[in-house]
Structures are given as structure tokens and as C-alpha cells.
PDB file of C-alpha atoms in Angstrom:
ATOM      1  CA  MET A   1       0.074  -6.401  12.441  1.00 47.00           C
ATOM      2  CA  ALA A   2       1.297  -6.006   8.881  1.00 47.00           C
ATOM      3  CA  PHE A   3       4.983  -5.913   8.032  1.00 46.00           C
ATOM      4  CA  ASN A   4       5.771  -2.382   6.886  1.00 58.00           C
ATOM      5  CA  TYR A   5       6.628  -2.106   3.214  1.00 56.00           C
ATOM      6  CA  ARG A   6       8.572   1.115   3.751  1.00 59.00           C
ATOM      7  CA  PHE A   7      10.604  -0.389   6.596  1.00 56.00           C
ATOM      8  CA  ALA A   8      11.535  -3.205   4.216  1.00 59.00           C
ATOM      9  CA  ILE A   9      12.720  -0.594   1.696  1.00 57.00           C
ATOM     10  CA  PHE A  10      14.766   1.070   4.435  1.00 48.00           C
ATOM     11  CA  LEU A  11      16.426  -2.244   5.274  1.00 49.00           C
ATOM     12  CA  THR A  12      17.190  -2.848   1.605  1.00 51.00           C
ATOM     13  CA  LEU A  13      18.762   0.607   1.261  1.00 47.00           C
ATOM     14  CA  PHE A  14      20.700   0.099   4.483  1.00 43.00           C
ATOM     15  CA  PHE A  15      22.202  -3.165   3.283  1.00 40.00           C
ATOM     16  CA  ALA A  16      23.037  -1.578  -0.062  1.00 44.00           C
ATOM     17  CA  THR A  17      24.890   1.229   1.694  1.00 43.00           C
ATOM     18  CA  ALA A  18      26.682  -1.299   3.867  1.00 44.00           C
ATOM     19  CA  GLY A  19      27.805  -3.241   0.800  1.00 47.00           C
ATOM     20  CA  PHE A  20      25.455  -6.228   0.884  1.00 43.00           C
ATOM     21  CA  SER A  21      23.901  -7.316  -2.401  1.00 45.00           C
ATOM     22  CA  ALA A  22      20.160  -7.797  -2.823  1.00 45.00           C
ATOM     23  CA  ALA A  23      20.863 -11.065  -4.647  1.00 43.00           C
ATOM     24  CA  ALA A  24      22.677 -12.417  -1.616  1.00 42.00           C
ATOM     25  CA  LEU A  25      19.713 -11.542   0.586  1.00 43.00           C
ATOM     26  CA  VAL A  26      17.289 -13.318  -1.755  1.00 42.00           C
ATOM     27  CA  GLU A  27      19.492 -16.426  -1.804  1.00 46.00           C
ATOM     28  CA  GLU A  28      19.370 -16.596   1.982  1.00 46.00           C
ATOM     29  CA  GLN A  29      15.565 -16.406   2.088  1.00 55.00           C
ATOM     30  CA  PRO A  30      13.695 -17.787  -0.955  1.00 62.00           C
ATOM     31  CA  LEU A  31      10.616 -15.781  -1.813  1.00 88.00           C
ATOM     32  CA  VAL A  32       7.727 -18.153  -1.171  1.00 94.00           C
ATOM     33  CA  LEU A  33       4.626 -16.901   0.617  1.00 97.00           C
ATOM     34  CA  LYS A  34       2.952 -19.818   2.334  1.00 96.00           C
ATOM     35  CA  TYR A  35      -0.832 -20.068   2.516  1.00 97.00           C
ATOM     36  CA  HIS A  36      -1.881 -20.620   6.142  1.00 97.00           C
ATOM     37  CA  ASN A  37      -5.405 -21.864   5.350  1.00 97.00           C
ATOM     38  CA  GLY A  38      -7.164 -18.755   6.605  1.00 96.00           C
ATOM     39  CA  VAL A  39      -9.944 -16.585   5.187  1.00 94.00           C
ATOM     40  CA  LEU A  40      -9.120 -14.375   2.187  1.00 97.00           C
ATOM     41  CA  LEU A  41     -11.229 -11.447   1.005  1.00 97.00           C
ATOM     42  CA  LYS A  42     -12.598 -12.636  -2.321  1.00 97.00           C
ATOM     43  CA  GLY A  43     -15.654 -11.730  -4.362  1.00 97.00           C
ATOM     44  CA  ASN A  44     -17.303  -8.310  -4.029  1.00 97.00           C
ATOM     45  CA  ILE A  45     -15.683  -6.226  -1.299  1.00 97.00           C
ATOM     46  CA  THR A  46     -16.913  -2.767  -0.292  1.00 97.00           C
ATOM     47  CA  VAL A  47     -14.210  -0.178   0.412  1.00 98.00           C
ATOM     48  CA  ASN A  48     -15.359   2.583   2.780  1.00 97.00           C
ATOM     49  CA  LEU A  49     -13.217   5.698   3.260  1.00 98.00           C
ATOM     50  CA  VAL A  50     -12.629   7.730   6.416  1.00 98.00           C
ATOM     51  CA  TRP A  51     -10.850  11.008   5.621  1.00 98.00           C
ATOM     52  CA  TYR A  52      -9.264  12.233   8.854  1.00 98.00           C
ATOM     53  CA  GLY A  53      -8.102  15.842   8.618  1.00 98.00           C
ATOM     54  CA  LYS A  54      -8.100  18.170   5.657  1.00 98.00           C
ATOM     55  CA  PHE A  55      -7.766  16.807   2.118  1.00 98.00           C
ATOM     56  CA  THR A  56      -8.457  18.884  -0.976  1.00 98.00           C
ATOM     57  CA  PRO A  57     -11.112  17.688  -3.423  1.00 98.00           C
ATOM     58  CA  ILE A  58      -8.358  16.944  -5.951  1.00 98.00           C
ATOM     59  CA  GLN A  59      -6.445  14.820  -3.433  1.00 98.00           C
ATOM     60  CA  ARG A  60      -9.574  12.852  -2.614  1.00 98.00           C
ATOM     61  CA  SER A  61     -10.378  12.311  -6.288  1.00 98.00           C
ATOM     62  CA  VAL A  62      -6.857  10.987  -7.049  1.00 98.00           C
ATOM     63  CA  ILE A  63      -7.262   8.337  -4.338  1.00 98.00           C
ATOM     64  CA  VAL A  64     -10.889   7.439  -5.123  1.00 98.00           C
ATOM     65  CA  ASP A  65     -10.103   7.178  -8.835  1.00 98.00           C
ATOM     66  CA  PHE A  66      -7.270   4.775  -7.983  1.00 98.00           C
ATOM     67  CA  ILE A  67      -9.557   2.462  -6.007  1.00 98.00           C
ATOM     68  CA  ARG A  68     -12.182   2.550  -8.751  1.00 97.00           C
ATOM     69  CA  SER A  69      -9.499   1.765 -11.320  1.00 97.00           C
ATOM     70  CA  LEU A  70      -8.558  -1.514  -9.617  1.00 97.00           C
ATOM     71  CA  ASN A  71     -11.431  -3.424 -11.185  1.00 94.00           C
ATOM     72  CA  SER A  72     -12.278  -1.123 -14.069  1.00 88.00           C
ATOM     73  CA  LYS A  73     -12.661  -2.539 -17.569  1.00 79.00           C
ATOM     74  CA  ASP A  74     -12.872   0.933 -19.044  1.00 73.00           C
ATOM     75  CA  VAL A  75      -9.111   1.480 -19.221  1.00 70.00           C
ATOM     76  CA  ALA A  76      -7.552  -0.419 -22.088  1.00 60.00           C
ATOM     77  CA  SER A  77      -4.131  -1.911 -21.371  1.00 62.00           C
ATOM     78  CA  SER A  78      -1.320  -2.287 -23.828  1.00 61.00           C
ATOM     79  CA  ALA A  79       2.140  -3.766 -23.703  1.00 57.00           C
ATOM     80  CA  ALA A  80       3.520  -0.219 -23.431  1.00 56.00           C
ATOM     81  CA  VAL A  81       1.095   1.145 -20.817  1.00 72.00           C
ATOM     82  CA  PRO A  82      -0.566  -1.388 -18.501  1.00 93.00           C
ATOM     83  CA  SER A  83      -3.560  -0.437 -16.379  1.00 96.00           C
ATOM     84  CA  VAL A  84      -4.178  -0.332 -12.643  1.00 97.00           C
ATOM     85  CA  ALA A  85      -6.643  -3.196 -13.208  1.00 96.00           C
ATOM     86  CA  SER A  86      -3.959  -5.366 -14.814  1.00 96.00           C
ATOM     87  CA  TRP A  87      -1.782  -4.817 -11.733  1.00 97.00           C
ATOM     88  CA  TRP A  88      -4.650  -5.875  -9.452  1.00 98.00           C
ATOM     89  CA  LYS A  89      -5.362  -9.011 -11.498  1.00 96.00           C
ATOM     90  CA  THR A  90      -2.319 -10.672  -9.901  1.00 97.00           C
ATOM     91  CA  THR A  91      -4.417 -11.020  -6.726  1.00 98.00           C
ATOM     92  CA  GLU A  92      -6.651 -13.423  -8.687  1.00 97.00           C
ATOM     93  CA  LYS A  93      -3.784 -15.918  -8.755  1.00 97.00           C
ATOM     94  CA  TYR A  94      -4.089 -16.362  -4.995  1.00 98.00           C
ATOM     95  CA  LYS A  95      -6.607 -18.973  -3.818  1.00 96.00           C
ATOM     96  CA  GLY A  96     -10.276 -18.101  -4.165  1.00 95.00           C
ATOM     97  CA  GLY A  97     -10.340 -16.101  -7.395  1.00 94.00           C
ATOM     98  CA  SER A  98     -10.912 -12.397  -7.869  1.00 96.00           C
ATOM     99  CA  SER A  99     -11.376  -9.604  -5.329  1.00 97.00           C
ATOM    100  CA  THR A 100     -13.671  -6.928  -6.748  1.00 97.00           C
ATOM    101  CA  LEU A 101     -13.333  -3.701  -4.776  1.00 98.00           C
ATOM    102  CA  VAL A 102     -16.243  -1.254  -4.905  1.00 97.00           C
ATOM    103  CA  VAL A 103     -16.102   2.204  -3.320  1.00 97.00           C
ATOM    104  CA  GLY A 104     -18.806   2.466  -0.687  1.00 97.00           C
ATOM    105  CA  LYS A 105     -19.455   5.178   1.891  1.00 97.00           C
ATOM    106  CA  GLN A 106     -17.165   8.091   2.690  1.00 98.00           C
ATOM    107  CA  ILE A 107     -16.957  10.349   5.717  1.00 98.00           C
ATOM    108  CA  LEU A 108     -14.960  13.561   6.126  1.00 98.00           C
ATOM    109  CA  LEU A 109     -13.648  14.285   9.632  1.00 98.00           C
ATOM    110  CA  GLU A 110     -12.001  17.626   8.944  1.00 98.00           C
ATOM    111  CA  ASN A 111     -12.294  18.894  12.525  1.00 98.00           C
ATOM    112  CA  TYR A 112      -9.884  16.273  13.989  1.00 98.00           C
ATOM    113  CA  PRO A 113     -12.345  14.834  16.567  1.00 98.00           C
ATOM    114  CA  LEU A 114      -9.616  12.656  18.132  1.00 98.00           C
ATOM    115  CA  GLY A 115      -6.898  15.296  17.921  1.00 98.00           C
ATOM    116  CA  LYS A 116      -3.848  15.451  15.684  1.00 98.00           C
ATOM    117  CA  SER A 117      -1.793  12.797  17.462  1.00 98.00           C
ATOM    118  CA  LEU A 118      -3.315   9.337  17.099  1.00 98.00           C
ATOM    119  CA  LYS A 119      -2.503   6.009  18.761  1.00 97.00           C
ATOM    120  CA  ASN A 120      -3.291   2.516  17.492  1.00 96.00           C
ATOM    121  CA  PRO A 121      -6.631   2.302  19.380  1.00 96.00           C
ATOM    122  CA  HIS A 122      -7.723   5.517  17.633  1.00 97.00           C
ATOM    123  CA  LEU A 123      -7.217   3.873  14.242  1.00 97.00           C
ATOM    124  CA  ARG A 124      -9.444   0.984  15.290  1.00 95.00           C
ATOM    125  CA  VAL A 125     -12.114   3.418  16.511  1.00 95.00           C
ATOM    126  CA  LEU A 126     -12.005   5.329  13.236  1.00 97.00           C
ATOM    127  CA  SER A 127     -12.255   2.080  11.293  1.00 95.00           C
ATOM    128  CA  THR A 128     -15.648   1.405  12.897  1.00 94.00           C
ATOM    129  CA  LYS A 129     -17.116   4.753  11.784  1.00 93.00           C
ATOM    130  CA  LEU A 130     -18.330   3.138   8.559  1.00 90.00           C
ATOM    131  CA  ASN A 131     -18.487  -0.505   9.531  1.00 74.00           C
ATOM    132  CA  GLY A 132     -19.575  -2.318   6.409  1.00 80.00           C
ATOM    133  CA  GLY A 133     -19.412  -5.817   7.852  1.00 86.00           C
ATOM    134  CA  LEU A 134     -17.148  -8.761   7.142  1.00 88.00           C
ATOM    135  CA  ARG A 135     -17.157  -8.226   3.372  1.00 93.00           C
ATOM    136  CA  SER A 136     -15.701  -4.755   3.575  1.00 96.00           C
ATOM    137  CA  ILE A 137     -12.452  -2.866   4.077  1.00 97.00           C
ATOM    138  CA  THR A 138     -12.505   0.467   5.862  1.00 97.00           C
ATOM    139  CA  VAL A 139      -9.638   2.696   4.727  1.00 98.00           C
ATOM    140  CA  VAL A 140      -8.574   5.390   7.204  1.00 98.00           C
ATOM    141  CA  LEU A 141      -6.573   8.188   5.559  1.00 98.00           C
ATOM    142  CA  THR A 142      -4.829  10.743   7.763  1.00 98.00           C
ATOM    143  CA  ALA A 143      -3.859  14.220   6.545  1.00 98.00           C
ATOM    144  CA  LYS A 144      -0.340  15.630   6.367  1.00 98.00           C
ATOM    145  CA  ASP A 145      -0.610  17.412   9.734  1.00 98.00           C
ATOM    146  CA  VAL A 146      -1.662  14.282  11.659  1.00 98.00           C
ATOM    147  CA  THR A 147       0.887  12.161  13.507  1.00 98.00           C
ATOM    148  CA  VAL A 148       0.180   8.498  14.192  1.00 98.00           C
ATOM    149  CA  GLU A 149       1.928   6.085  16.530  1.00 97.00           C
ATOM    150  CA  LYS A 150       5.128   4.764  14.842  1.00 97.00           C
ATOM    151  CA  PHE A 151       4.347   6.758  11.682  1.00 98.00           C
ATOM    152  CA  CYS A 152       7.592   7.739   9.939  1.00 96.00           C
ATOM    153  CA  MET A 153       9.598   5.613  12.378  1.00 94.00           C
ATOM    154  CA  SER A 154       8.779   2.064  11.361  1.00 94.00           C
ATOM    155  CA  ARG A 155       5.680   2.321   9.198  1.00 96.00           C
ATOM    156  CA  CYS A 156       3.737   4.463   6.723  1.00 97.00           C
ATOM    157  CA  GLY A 157       0.496   2.541   7.090  1.00 98.00           C
ATOM    158  CA  THR A 158      -0.854  -0.769   8.306  1.00 97.00           C
ATOM    159  CA  HIS A 159      -3.788  -3.136   8.017  1.00 97.00           C
ATOM    160  CA  GLY A 160      -5.636  -5.123  10.633  1.00 95.00           C
ATOM    161  CA  SER A 161      -8.989  -6.071  12.098  1.00 90.00           C
ATOM    162  CA  SER A 162     -11.502  -3.912  13.944  1.00 83.00           C
ATOM    163  CA  SER A 163     -11.527  -6.584  16.653  1.00 73.00           C
ATOM    164  CA  SER A 164      -9.168  -5.637  19.499  1.00 56.00           C
ATOM    165  CA  LYS A 165      -8.503  -9.289  20.385  1.00 56.00           C
ATOM    166  CA  PRO A 166      -5.995 -11.086  18.094  1.00 49.00           C
ATOM    167  CA  ARG A 167      -7.676 -14.479  18.501  1.00 46.00           C
ATOM    168  CA  ARG A 168     -10.956 -12.997  17.301  1.00 49.00           C
ATOM    169  CA  ALA A 169      -9.507 -10.955  14.429  1.00 53.00           C
ATOM    170  CA  ALA A 170     -11.552 -12.809  11.823  1.00 55.00           C
ATOM    171  CA  ASN A 171     -14.732 -11.769  13.664  1.00 58.00           C
ATOM    172  CA  GLY A 172     -13.983  -8.119  12.961  1.00 75.00           C
ATOM    173  CA  ALA A 173     -13.951  -6.144   9.737  1.00 91.00           C
ATOM    174  CA  ALA A 174     -10.698  -5.513   7.902  1.00 96.00           C
ATOM    175  CA  TYR A 175      -9.268  -2.009   7.901  1.00 97.00           C
ATOM    176  CA  VAL A 176      -6.330  -0.160   6.364  1.00 98.00           C
ATOM    177  CA  TRP A 177      -4.621   2.999   7.555  1.00 98.00           C
ATOM    178  CA  VAL A 178      -2.358   5.174   5.378  1.00 98.00           C
ATOM    179  CA  GLY A 179      -0.880   8.541   6.328  1.00 98.00           C
ATOM    180  CA  ASN A 180       0.142  11.517   4.196  1.00 98.00           C
ATOM    181  CA  SER A 181       3.885  11.955   4.769  1.00 98.00           C
ATOM    182  CA  GLU A 182       4.347  15.163   2.746  1.00 97.00           C
ATOM    183  CA  THR A 183       5.483  17.323   5.671  1.00 96.00           C
ATOM    184  CA  LEU A 184       6.573  14.649   8.152  1.00 96.00           C
ATOM    185  CA  CYS A 185       8.762  12.136   6.304  1.00 97.00           C
ATOM    186  CA  PRO A 186       8.518  12.137   2.499  1.00 97.00           C
ATOM    187  CA  GLY A 187      11.991  10.597   2.266  1.00 96.00           C
ATOM    188  CA  TYR A 188      10.720   7.592   4.199  1.00 96.00           C
ATOM    189  CA  CYS A 189       7.114   7.160   3.109  1.00 97.00           C
ATOM    190  CA  ALA A 190       6.994   8.835  -0.318  1.00 98.00           C
ATOM    191  CA  TRP A 191      10.134   7.424  -1.979  1.00 97.00           C
ATOM    192  CA  PRO A 192      10.845   7.340  -4.930  1.00 98.00           C
ATOM    193  CA  PHE A 193       9.162  10.771  -5.222  1.00 98.00           C
ATOM    194  CA  HIS A 194      11.555  12.247  -2.653  1.00 96.00           C
ATOM    195  CA  GLN A 195      15.204  11.783  -1.762  1.00 90.00           C
ATOM    196  CA  PRO A 196      15.493   8.771   0.583  1.00 89.00           C
ATOM    197  CA  ILE A 197      16.517   9.353   4.183  1.00 83.00           C
ATOM    198  CA  TYR A 198      19.136   6.629   3.945  1.00 79.00           C
ATOM    199  CA  GLY A 199      20.940   4.730   1.220  1.00 76.00           C
ATOM    200  CA  PRO A 200      21.957   5.724  -2.312  1.00 77.00           C
ATOM    201  CA  GLN A 201      20.889   9.291  -3.083  1.00 80.00           C
ATOM    202  CA  THR A 202      19.508   8.896  -6.577  1.00 84.00           C
ATOM    203  CA  PRO A 203      17.402  11.763  -7.996  1.00 91.00           C
ATOM    204  CA  PRO A 204      13.716  11.493  -7.019  1.00 96.00           C
ATOM    205  CA  LEU A 205      11.077  10.721  -9.621  1.00 98.00           C
ATOM    206  CA  VAL A 206       8.405  13.284 -10.524  1.00 98.00           C
ATOM    207  CA  ALA A 207       5.048  12.363  -8.958  1.00 98.00           C
ATOM    208  CA  PRO A 208       2.467  11.496 -11.668  1.00 98.00           C
ATOM    209  CA  ASN A 209      -0.353  13.447 -10.011  1.00 98.00           C
ATOM    210  CA  GLY A 210       1.809  16.370  -8.985  1.00 98.00           C
ATOM    211  CA  ASP A 211       1.478  15.652  -5.260  1.00 98.00           C
ATOM    212  CA  VAL A 212       4.389  13.897  -3.532  1.00 98.00           C
ATOM    213  CA  GLY A 213       2.345  13.166  -0.417  1.00 98.00           C
ATOM    214  CA  VAL A 214      -0.714  11.743  -2.190  1.00 98.00           C
ATOM    215  CA  ASP A 215       1.272   9.845  -4.832  1.00 98.00           C
ATOM    216  CA  GLY A 216       3.237   8.327  -1.958  1.00 98.00           C
ATOM    217  CA  MET A 217      -0.055   7.426  -0.295  1.00 98.00           C
ATOM    218  CA  ILE A 218      -1.127   5.629  -3.486  1.00 98.00           C
ATOM    219  CA  ILE A 219       1.940   3.369  -3.297  1.00 98.00           C
ATOM    220  CA  ASN A 220       1.244   2.534   0.339  1.00 98.00           C
ATOM    221  CA  LEU A 221      -2.510   2.147  -0.215  1.00 98.00           C
ATOM    222  CA  ALA A 222      -1.925  -0.189  -3.160  1.00 98.00           C
ATOM    223  CA  THR A 223       0.473  -2.207  -1.018  1.00 98.00           C
ATOM    224  CA  LEU A 224      -1.935  -2.513   1.881  1.00 98.00           C
ATOM    225  CA  LEU A 225      -5.035  -3.296  -0.168  1.00 98.00           C
ATOM    226  CA  ALA A 226      -3.219  -6.185  -1.869  1.00 98.00           C
ATOM    227  CA  ASN A 227      -1.846  -7.353   1.481  1.00 98.00           C
ATOM    228  CA  THR A 228      -5.307  -7.128   3.042  1.00 98.00           C
ATOM    229  CA  VAL A 229      -7.230  -9.206   0.499  1.00 98.00           C
ATOM    230  CA  THR A 230      -4.533 -11.928   0.534  1.00 98.00           C
ATOM    231  CA  ASN A 231      -3.866 -11.893   4.292  1.00 97.00           C
ATOM    232  CA  PRO A 232      -6.712 -10.071   6.061  1.00 96.00           C
ATOM    233  CA  PHE A 233      -6.459 -11.741   9.462  1.00 94.00           C
ATOM    234  CA  ASN A 234      -2.843 -12.956   9.655  1.00 94.00           C
ATOM    235  CA  ASN A 235      -3.655 -16.484   8.491  1.00 96.00           C
ATOM    236  CA  GLY A 236      -3.584 -16.027   4.714  1.00 97.00           C
ATOM    237  CA  TYR A 237      -0.524 -15.698   2.482  1.00 98.00           C
ATOM    238  CA  TYR A 238       2.699 -14.540   4.109  1.00 97.00           C
ATOM    239  CA  GLN A 239       6.269 -15.433   4.920  1.00 95.00           C
ATOM    240  CA  GLY A 240       7.877 -15.129   8.339  1.00 94.00           C
ATOM    241  CA  PRO A 241       6.228 -14.567  11.738  1.00 94.00           C
ATOM    242  CA  PRO A 242       2.531 -13.536  11.755  1.00 90.00           C
ATOM    243  CA  THR A 243       3.390 -10.491  13.882  1.00 88.00           C
ATOM    244  CA  ALA A 244       5.714  -9.132  11.165  1.00 91.00           C
ATOM    245  CA  PRO A 245       4.801 -10.925   7.950  1.00 95.00           C
ATOM    246  CA  LEU A 246       6.125 -10.410   4.452  1.00 96.00           C
ATOM    247  CA  GLU A 247       2.956 -10.162   2.373  1.00 98.00           C
ATOM    248  CA  ALA A 248       1.884  -9.875  -1.270  1.00 98.00           C
ATOM    249  CA  VAL A 249       3.568  -6.514  -1.902  1.00 98.00           C
ATOM    250  CA  SER A 250       5.656  -5.947   1.222  1.00 97.00           C
ATOM    251  CA  ALA A 251       7.681  -8.997   0.139  1.00 97.00           C
ATOM    252  CA  CYS A 252       8.866  -6.972  -2.886  1.00 97.00           C
ATOM    253  CA  PRO A 253      10.187  -3.697  -1.418  1.00 95.00           C
ATOM    254  CA  GLY A 254      11.472  -0.894  -3.617  1.00 95.00           C
ATOM    255  CA  ILE A 255      10.628  -2.546  -6.962  1.00 97.00           C
ATOM    256  CA  PHE A 256       8.592  -0.545  -9.497  1.00 98.00           C
ATOM    257  CA  GLY A 257      10.081  -1.581 -12.827  1.00 97.00           C
ATOM    258  CA  SER A 258      12.482  -4.020 -14.405  1.00 96.00           C
ATOM    259  CA  GLY A 259      16.159  -3.739 -13.550  1.00 95.00           C
ATOM    260  CA  SER A 260      15.531  -2.284 -10.088  1.00 94.00           C
ATOM    261  CA  TYR A 261      18.116  -2.461  -7.344  1.00 91.00           C
ATOM    262  CA  PRO A 262      18.437  -0.852  -3.897  1.00 89.00           C
ATOM    263  CA  GLY A 263      18.006   2.885  -4.346  1.00 90.00           C
ATOM    264  CA  TYR A 264      16.799   2.566  -7.958  1.00 94.00           C
ATOM    265  CA  ALA A 265      13.080   2.015  -8.581  1.00 96.00           C
ATOM    266  CA  GLY A 266      13.633   0.351 -11.962  1.00 96.00           C
ATOM    267  CA  ARG A 267      12.767   1.272 -15.529  1.00 96.00           C
ATOM    268  CA  VAL A 268       9.377   2.985 -15.538  1.00 97.00           C
ATOM    269  CA  LEU A 269       7.438   5.115 -18.010  1.00 96.00           C
ATOM    270  CA  VAL A 270       7.911   8.885 -18.225  1.00 97.00           C
ATOM    271  CA  ASP A 271       5.261  11.358 -19.350  1.00 96.00           C
ATOM    272  CA  LYS A 272       6.747  13.416 -22.184  1.00 96.00           C
ATOM    273  CA  THR A 273       4.827  16.536 -21.173  1.00 97.00           C
ATOM    274  CA  THR A 274       5.200  16.607 -17.387  1.00 96.00           C
ATOM    275  CA  GLY A 275       8.290  14.450 -16.920  1.00 98.00           C
ATOM    276  CA  SER A 276       6.446  12.425 -14.290  1.00 98.00           C
ATOM    277  CA  SER A 277       7.075   8.729 -13.746  1.00 98.00           C
ATOM    278  CA  TYR A 278       4.370   6.066 -13.790  1.00 98.00           C
ATOM    279  CA  ASN A 279       3.697   2.463 -14.763  1.00 97.00           C
ATOM    280  CA  ALA A 280      -0.105   2.219 -14.853  1.00 97.00           C
ATOM    281  CA  ARG A 281      -3.087   4.076 -16.263  1.00 96.00           C
ATOM    282  CA  GLY A 282      -6.315   4.525 -14.352  1.00 96.00           C
ATOM    283  CA  LEU A 283      -9.730   6.090 -14.759  1.00 95.00           C
ATOM    284  CA  ALA A 284     -10.162   9.759 -15.699  1.00 92.00           C
ATOM    285  CA  GLY A 285      -6.792   9.748 -17.457  1.00 93.00           C
ATOM    286  CA  ARG A 286      -4.949   9.231 -14.186  1.00 96.00           C
ATOM    287  CA  LYS A 287      -1.450   7.798 -14.078  1.00 97.00           C
ATOM    288  CA  TYR A 288      -0.001   5.960 -11.089  1.00 98.00           C
ATOM    289  CA  LEU A 289       3.247   4.358  -9.982  1.00 98.00           C
ATOM    290  CA  LEU A 290       2.505   0.954  -8.446  1.00 98.00           C
ATOM    291  CA  PRO A 291       4.874  -1.433  -6.648  1.00 98.00           C
ATOM    292  CA  ALA A 292       5.738  -4.983  -7.654  1.00 98.00           C
ATOM    293  CA  MET A 293       3.514  -7.776  -6.334  1.00 98.00           C
ATOM    294  CA  TRP A 294       4.461 -11.366  -5.558  1.00 98.00           C
ATOM    295  CA  ASP A 295       3.074 -13.716  -8.201  1.00 97.00           C
ATOM    296  CA  PRO A 296       2.137 -17.130  -6.703  1.00 96.00           C
ATOM    297  CA  GLN A 297       2.469 -18.799 -10.111  1.00 95.00           C
ATOM    298  CA  SER A 298       5.939 -17.588 -11.075  1.00 94.00           C
ATOM    299  CA  LEU A 299       7.084 -17.187  -7.427  1.00 94.00           C
ATOM    300  CA  THR A 300       8.603 -13.837  -8.361  1.00 95.00           C
ATOM    301  CA  CYS A 301       7.972 -10.156  -7.753  1.00 96.00           C
ATOM    302  CA  LYS A 302       5.955  -9.090 -10.800  1.00 95.00           C
ATOM    303  CA  THR A 303       6.236  -5.576 -12.212  1.00 96.00           C
ATOM    304  CA  LEU A 304       4.005  -3.901 -14.791  1.00 95.00           C
ATOM    305  CA  VAL A 305       6.888  -2.620 -16.934  1.00 94.00           C
TER     306      VAL A 305
END
């Protein structure tokens, strides 16, 4: 079970409202993710996509373009505008070298074959629809009208293994689930593109792809893909208990640019035409807002801008 990045943001905002400083929290728990000698997902990894519910073609293309941008050399980076690929390169600093993600098969399940209210076992079943083997990640994406167990209460997504037995997790294929929170809880799962449910009520940022739900999904998908390749079976890099670990990105909640603090995402880039906020360029002219990732060399949460 992966520690929920959004729940970590909620805790940070809660402490800020209560008068605790983020610096004090960091001093109490130094940010060091220990390597637990387990398998990491390195080399060429196929990413298969299960679309559960109705997504528009534009929504699907925003997400697919993001995944393809992770290892793309076609988007030039600069000091002013880094790329999605430069964000992903931080995962190379973890043991084992690079993780090259390649989009594989996709399946559209627009008729809700398991209903519109899913439990954890349903996610595991869906993750086996396109089982690509041990060198793959199956990403299950649920539409805005689909509820999932603990969605919007303590998580916005998760990652795990298709094996139902914890001791045999490494024998299964890795999977990720991310839900679209647009109608259910954008203040919880799509911040900073929506007013937060709790904490300081700073103005929301404008979503770079014009879709609060999908741009929120990108943040959570980015988080979970990085967490998955560096801790696929709960014996990779993490801090804390394996049942609720702080991982590569979930260890850095609410940080998108320099100078961030609870309730403030940090200094990011703003598109002069649309007013949208972003910190990375991707394929097809896409712009994305990506969270900070823990850097095992500097032992800090690294931002793009």
C-alpha cells in the first residue's frame, strides 16, 4: 500500500492551520529514504492503460502525451522551461540506472463492467486486463463519475502488485490507479488547481491543459509512477512503515516550485496567453505542473523551477 501523497498534503495544510511550521516537522524527521534491498523497475518498462469509464479523446491524449514525454528527447529543456523528461531523470539517481517507460496497450471500458463503485479487489482485477508481465506497469484510470474505496477520503490513487498476497507481491505485475476528482473532491485531489478543502485558502492556479480533473490526475500519476519504479513491491526506497511509506514523491507533499510552504505551491511558470501555471514542457506542446521529487544525491526535495 502506497502512502497517499494527497493525504500528506492535507496533513501539511492541517499543521499550518494549527500553527505548526513545516521546518519544525522536517527537523523532527530527517528526509532520508532508505533502500530496503528490493527489486526496482529499471530498464525498459511497458506502461499499459486501462480507461475505466468515459474519457474524452482530448483527456486521453493529455495523459498519454505526459507518459510519452517522460523519456522523450524531442523536447529541449532550458534553464527557464525544463521538460517532463528532465523531471523524470531524477529517478536515474536511485540504484539501478534509468527507467524507460514506453506506452503499450490500451483498453477502453466505457460501459462500466464492474459498476461505478469500485473496491480494492476491483482495481486488482482491472490491472490484470492488460497484464504485460513483470517488466510492466498497468495504469488504471477511473472517470469522474466513478467512486473508489477510500477515494477522496484518504487517497487520490495508489500503486501495488497484481498479486493478492503481500508476501508474493514481487511475483505479480506492478499497477497504478488514479481517479478523476473533478466532480467528487477537486479540493482534495486536484490542488493547487482548486481551492483546498482545509488549510490556507490561497487562490487556485489555472490548470495548464484547461481541465482541473485531468491536470490533477497528471500530478497524482506522476507521483505514483515515480513511487512505483523506486518502490514497486514495498521493499525499495521509502521512509517509515512499509504499509504507509513515504516514497520518492509522496515524501515531498505540496511542493511544485521554489519558496513553497503549506498552502502555497511555490514559484512556478505562468503562460502569458492563458494564465495557466506549469513547470515542465512535454510532447505536442503540452505543459504540465509536476511535483517535487526526493533526490538521493542531495537528500532534498528537488523542484524543476
